[in-house]
CSV table of C-alpha atoms in Angstrom, one decimal:
chain,number,residue,atom,x,y,z
A,1,UNK,CA,25.9,-31.1,28.3
A,2,UNK,CA,23.1,-30.7,25.8
A,3,UNK,CA,23.5,-32.1,22.2
A,4,UNK,CA,23.6,-29.1,19.9
A,5,UNK,CA,22.7,-29.1,16.2
A,6,UNK,CA,24.3,-26.1,14.5
A,7,UNK,CA,22.5,-24.6,11.4
A,8,UNK,CA,24.5,-22.1,9.5
A,9,UNK,CA,25.2,-20.6,6.0
A,10,UNK,CA,28.6,-22.1,5.0
A,11,UNK,CA,29.7,-19.4,2.5
A,12,UNK,CA,28.2,-16.2,3.9
A,13,UNK,CA,31.0,-13.8,3.6
A,14,UNK,CA,29.0,-10.7,4.8
A,15,UNK,CA,30.3,-11.4,8.3
A,16,UNK,CA,33.0,-9.5,10.3
A,17,UNK,CA,36.4,-10.3,9.0
A,18,UNK,CA,38.0,-10.0,12.5
A,19,UNK,CA,37.7,-13.7,13.1
A,20,UNK,CA,41.0,-15.4,13.8
A,21,UNK,CA,42.2,-17.1,10.6
A,22,UNK,CA,42.7,-20.4,12.3
A,23,UNK,CA,38.9,-20.8,12.3
A,24,UNK,CA,38.4,-20.0,8.7
A,25,UNK,CA,37.0,-22.7,6.4
A,26,UNK,CA,39.6,-24.9,4.7
A,27,UNK,CA,41.0,-23.1,1.6
A,28,UNK,CA,38.9,-20.0,2.4
A,29,UNK,CA,40.2,-16.5,1.5
A,30,UNK,CA,38.0,-14.7,4.0
A,31,UNK,CA,35.9,-15.4,7.1
A,32,UNK,CA,32.5,-17.0,6.4
A,33,UNK,CA,29.6,-18.5,8.4
A,34,UNK,CA,31.6,-21.8,8.4
A,35,UNK,CA,34.5,-20.1,10.2
A,36,UNK,CA,32.3,-18.8,13.0
A,37,UNK,CA,30.8,-22.2,13.3
A,38,UNK,CA,34.2,-23.7,13.7
A,39,UNK,CA,34.8,-21.2,16.6
A,40,UNK,CA,31.5,-22.0,18.2
A,41,UNK,CA,32.3,-25.7,17.9
A,42,UNK,CA,35.5,-25.2,19.8
A,43,UNK,CA,33.7,-23.2,22.5
A,44,UNK,CA,30.9,-25.7,23.0
A,45,UNK,CA,33.0,-28.8,22.5
A,46,UNK,CA,33.1,-31.1,19.5
A,47,UNK,CA,31.5,-34.0,21.3
A,48,UNK,CA,28.4,-31.9,21.9
A,49,UNK,CA,28.0,-30.7,18.3
A,50,UNK,CA,26.2,-31.9,15.2
A,51,UNK,CA,26.7,-29.6,12.2
A,52,UNK,CA,24.5,-29.0,9.2
A,53,UNK,CA,26.8,-29.2,6.2
A,54,UNK,CA,24.6,-29.3,3.2
A,55,UNK,CA,25.4,-26.0,1.5
A,56,UNK,CA,26.7,-27.5,-1.7
A,57,UNK,CA,23.8,-29.9,-2.0
A,58,UNK,CA,20.8,-28.5,-3.7
A,59,UNK,CA,17.3,-29.1,-2.5
A,60,UNK,CA,15.9,-29.0,-6.0
A,61,UNK,CA,13.7,-32.1,-6.7
A,62,UNK,CA,14.1,-33.6,-3.2
A,63,UNK,CA,11.0,-34.9,-1.5
A,64,UNK,CA,10.1,-34.4,2.1
A,65,UNK,CA,11.2,-37.9,2.8
A,66,UNK,CA,14.5,-37.5,1.1
A,67,UNK,CA,15.3,-34.3,3.1
A,68,UNK,CA,14.3,-35.9,6.3
A,69,UNK,CA,16.5,-38.9,5.6
A,70,UNK,CA,19.5,-36.6,5.2
A,71,UNK,CA,18.8,-34.6,8.3
A,72,UNK,CA,17.5,-37.1,10.8
A,73,UNK,CA,20.8,-38.7,12.0
A,74,UNK,CA,22.0,-35.4,13.4
A,75,UNK,CA,18.7,-33.5,14.2
A,76,UNK,CA,17.0,-36.5,15.9
A,77,UNK,CA,19.7,-36.9,18.6
A,78,UNK,CA,20.0,-33.2,19.4
A,79,UNK,CA,18.1,-31.1,22.0
A,80,UNK,CA,19.2,-27.6,21.1
A,81,UNK,CA,19.2,-26.1,17.6
A,82,UNK,CA,21.8,-23.3,17.5
A,83,UNK,CA,21.4,-21.0,14.5
A,84,UNK,CA,24.4,-19.0,13.4
A,85,UNK,CA,22.6,-15.9,12.3
A,86,UNK,CA,24.6,-14.0,9.7
A,87,UNK,CA,23.7,-11.1,7.4
A,88,UNK,CA,23.6,-13.2,4.2
A,89,UNK,CA,22.1,-16.3,5.6
A,90,UNK,CA,18.8,-15.9,3.6
A,91,UNK,CA,19.6,-16.2,-0.1
A,92,UNK,CA,17.9,-13.4,-2.1
A,93,UNK,CA,15.5,-14.7,-4.7
A,94,UNK,CA,15.5,-18.3,-3.4
A,95,UNK,CA,12.4,-19.6,-1.7
A,96,UNK,CA,12.8,-20.5,2.0
A,97,UNK,CA,11.6,-24.0,1.3
A,98,UNK,CA,14.6,-24.5,-1.0
A,99,UNK,CA,17.2,-23.4,1.5
A,100,UNK,CA,18.7,-25.8,4.1
A,101,UNK,CA,18.5,-23.6,7.2
A,102,UNK,CA,14.7,-23.3,7.4
A,103,UNK,CA,14.5,-27.1,6.7
A,104,UNK,CA,16.9,-27.9,9.4
A,105,UNK,CA,15.1,-25.7,11.9
A,106,UNK,CA,11.7,-27.1,10.9
A,107,UNK,CA,12.7,-30.7,11.3
A,108,UNK,CA,14.4,-30.0,14.6
A,109,UNK,CA,11.1,-28.7,16.0
A,110,UNK,CA,9.1,-31.8,15.0
A,111,UNK,CA,8.4,-34.6,17.3
A,112,UNK,CA,9.3,-37.7,15.3
A,113,UNK,CA,9.6,-41.4,16.1
A,114,UNK,CA,12.8,-43.1,15.2
A,115,UNK,CA,13.1,-46.7,16.4
A,116,UNK,CA,12.0,-46.7,20.0
A,117,UNK,CA,12.8,-43.0,20.6
A,118,UNK,CA,10.6,-40.0,19.9
A,119,UNK,CA,12.5,-36.7,19.4
A,120,UNK,CA,11.3,-33.7,21.4
A,121,UNK,CA,10.9,-30.2,20.0
A,122,UNK,CA,14.4,-28.7,20.2
A,123,UNK,CA,15.2,-25.5,22.1
A,124,UNK,CA,16.1,-22.7,19.8
A,125,UNK,CA,19.2,-20.5,20.3
A,126,UNK,CA,20.2,-17.9,17.8
A,127,UNK,CA,23.8,-16.6,17.9
A,128,UNK,CA,24.0,-13.3,16.0
A,129,UNK,CA,27.3,-12.8,14.1
A,130,UNK,CA,28.4,-9.1,13.5
A,131,UNK,CA,28.5,-7.9,9.9
A,132,UNK,CA,31.5,-6.7,8.0
A,133,UNK,CA,31.3,-3.4,9.9
A,134,UNK,CA,31.3,-5.2,13.2
A,135,UNK,CA,27.7,-4.2,13.8
A,136,UNK,CA,24.6,-6.2,14.9
A,137,UNK,CA,22.4,-3.5,13.4
A,138,UNK,CA,20.9,-5.8,10.8
A,139,UNK,CA,19.0,-7.5,13.7
A,140,UNK,CA,18.9,-4.8,16.4
A,141,UNK,CA,17.7,-1.2,15.9
A,142,UNK,CA,17.3,1.7,18.3
A,143,UNK,CA,14.3,3.8,19.1
A,144,UNK,CA,14.4,7.6,18.8
A,145,UNK,CA,12.1,7.8,21.8
A,146,UNK,CA,13.8,8.9,25.0
A,147,UNK,CA,11.6,6.5,27.0
A,148,UNK,CA,12.6,3.3,25.2
A,149,UNK,CA,15.8,4.1,23.4
A,150,UNK,CA,17.7,1.9,25.8
A,151,UNK,CA,15.8,-1.2,24.7
A,152,UNK,CA,16.8,-3.3,21.7
A,153,UNK,CA,14.4,-3.0,18.8
A,154,UNK,CA,14.1,-6.2,16.8
A,155,UNK,CA,14.4,-6.2,13.0
A,156,UNK,CA,13.0,-9.3,11.4
A,157,UNK,CA,13.9,-8.7,7.8
A,158,UNK,CA,17.2,-10.7,7.8
A,159,UNK,CA,15.6,-13.8,9.4
A,160,UNK,CA,13.7,-16.7,7.9
A,161,UNK,CA,10.0,-16.7,8.7
A,162,UNK,CA,10.3,-19.8,10.9
A,163,UNK,CA,12.8,-17.8,13.1
A,164,UNK,CA,11.1,-14.4,13.4
A,165,UNK,CA,7.7,-16.1,14.0
A,166,UNK,CA,9.3,-17.6,17.1
A,167,UNK,CA,10.1,-14.2,18.5
A,168,UNK,CA,7.5,-12.5,20.7
A,169,UNK,CA,5.4,-15.6,20.5
A,170,UNK,CA,4.6,-16.2,24.2
A,171,UNK,CA,0.9,-16.9,24.7
A,172,UNK,CA,-1.1,-14.1,26.3
A,173,UNK,CA,1.8,-11.7,26.2
A,174,UNK,CA,1.0,-8.6,24.1
A,175,UNK,CA,3.8,-6.6,25.8
A,176,UNK,CA,3.3,-3.0,27.1
A,177,UNK,CA,2.9,0.2,25.2
A,178,UNK,CA,5.8,2.7,25.5
A,179,UNK,CA,4.6,5.7,27.5
A,180,UNK,CA,6.6,8.1,25.4
A,181,UNK,CA,4.7,10.8,23.6
A,182,UNK,CA,3.9,9.8,20.0
A,183,UNK,CA,5.8,6.5,20.5
A,184,UNK,CA,3.9,3.4,19.4
A,185,UNK,CA,6.5,0.8,20.3
A,186,UNK,CA,5.6,-2.3,22.1
A,187,UNK,CA,8.0,-3.4,24.9
A,188,UNK,CA,8.3,-7.0,25.9
A,189,UNK,CA,10.0,-8.2,29.0
A,190,UNK,CA,11.2,-11.6,30.4
A,191,UNK,CA,11.2,-14.8,28.3
A,192,UNK,CA,8.9,-13.4,25.6
A,193,UNK,CA,10.3,-15.5,22.8
A,194,UNK,CA,10.8,-19.2,22.1
A,195,UNK,CA,13.9,-18.3,20.1
A,196,UNK,CA,16.6,-17.1,22.5
A,197,UNK,CA,18.6,-14.5,20.6
A,198,UNK,CA,22.1,-13.5,21.8
A,199,UNK,CA,24.9,-11.5,20.2
A,200,UNK,CA,28.2,-13.4,19.5
A,201,UNK,CA,30.2,-11.5,22.1
A,202,UNK,CA,27.5,-12.3,24.7
A,203,UNK,CA,27.5,-16.0,23.8
A,204,UNK,CA,31.3,-16.6,23.8
A,205,UNK,CA,31.5,-14.9,27.3
A,206,UNK,CA,29.3,-17.7,28.8
A,207,UNK,CA,28.0,-20.2,26.3
A,208,UNK,CA,26.6,-22.6,28.8
A,209,UNK,CA,24.4,-19.9,30.3
A,210,UNK,CA,22.7,-19.2,27.0
A,211,UNK,CA,22.3,-22.9,26.1
A,212,UNK,CA,20.8,-23.5,29.5
A,213,UNK,CA,18.5,-20.5,29.0
A,214,UNK,CA,17.3,-21.9,25.7
A,215,UNK,CA,16.6,-25.3,27.4
A,216,UNK,CA,14.8,-23.5,30.3
A,217,UNK,CA,12.5,-21.9,27.7
A,218,UNK,CA,12.0,-25.2,26.0
A,219,UNK,CA,10.9,-26.6,29.4
A,220,UNK,CA,8.0,-24.1,29.3
A,221,UNK,CA,7.1,-24.8,25.7
A,222,UNK,CA,3.4,-25.0,26.4
A,223,UNK,CA,3.5,-21.3,27.1
A,224,UNK,CA,4.5,-20.5,23.5
A,225,UNK,CA,3.0,-20.6,20.1
A,226,UNK,CA,5.9,-22.4,18.5
A,227,UNK,CA,6.1,-22.0,14.7
A,228,UNK,CA,7.2,-25.3,13.0
A,229,UNK,CA,6.4,-24.6,9.4
A,230,UNK,CA,8.1,-22.8,6.5
């Protein structure tokens, strides 16, 4: 089983409240990103999980070296970075460089020597959590075109730049123009992105399949323009 580093927004309460209370964070009064991470941890297996848990620790004043010293024990030994994508993961008005999730993702994509071992660029797996209305609409839209309305339309606004820049980033893959009249949508097929995105309900139905898919894409990393900066 792959070693999975989970990056998530601890106190994001903009998520669906249908989560079983047994998974809620300790002393929580509602479901949050941490609760869904607890559920994912149970599904994947605790022995295979490293969790980012730095929400209460500010990045203000920390140097690159200090951030890396905090992250490296967990990030360095992992092979898959699983991002719990939730509606409020990106704090409004706070620079991405001052938020933990982009930093965790960035370091997990670096190849870094530690002792006699050099870490590889992690596979990226994004598990999308439904919002309070039970919808994934903050990530997926729908075209009004009859020719491509069955295809998910990607919305990047809710994602950090290091995530959305790893979507549709396969080299020499510009997609295909929809043939619908007055439709200017670009349609991508196959493994078009280094970030493997999956809805929560799809993930829990067969988590190993999606972890393996992310690793399969990682095995073809030279085919992608992988974004590693924030």
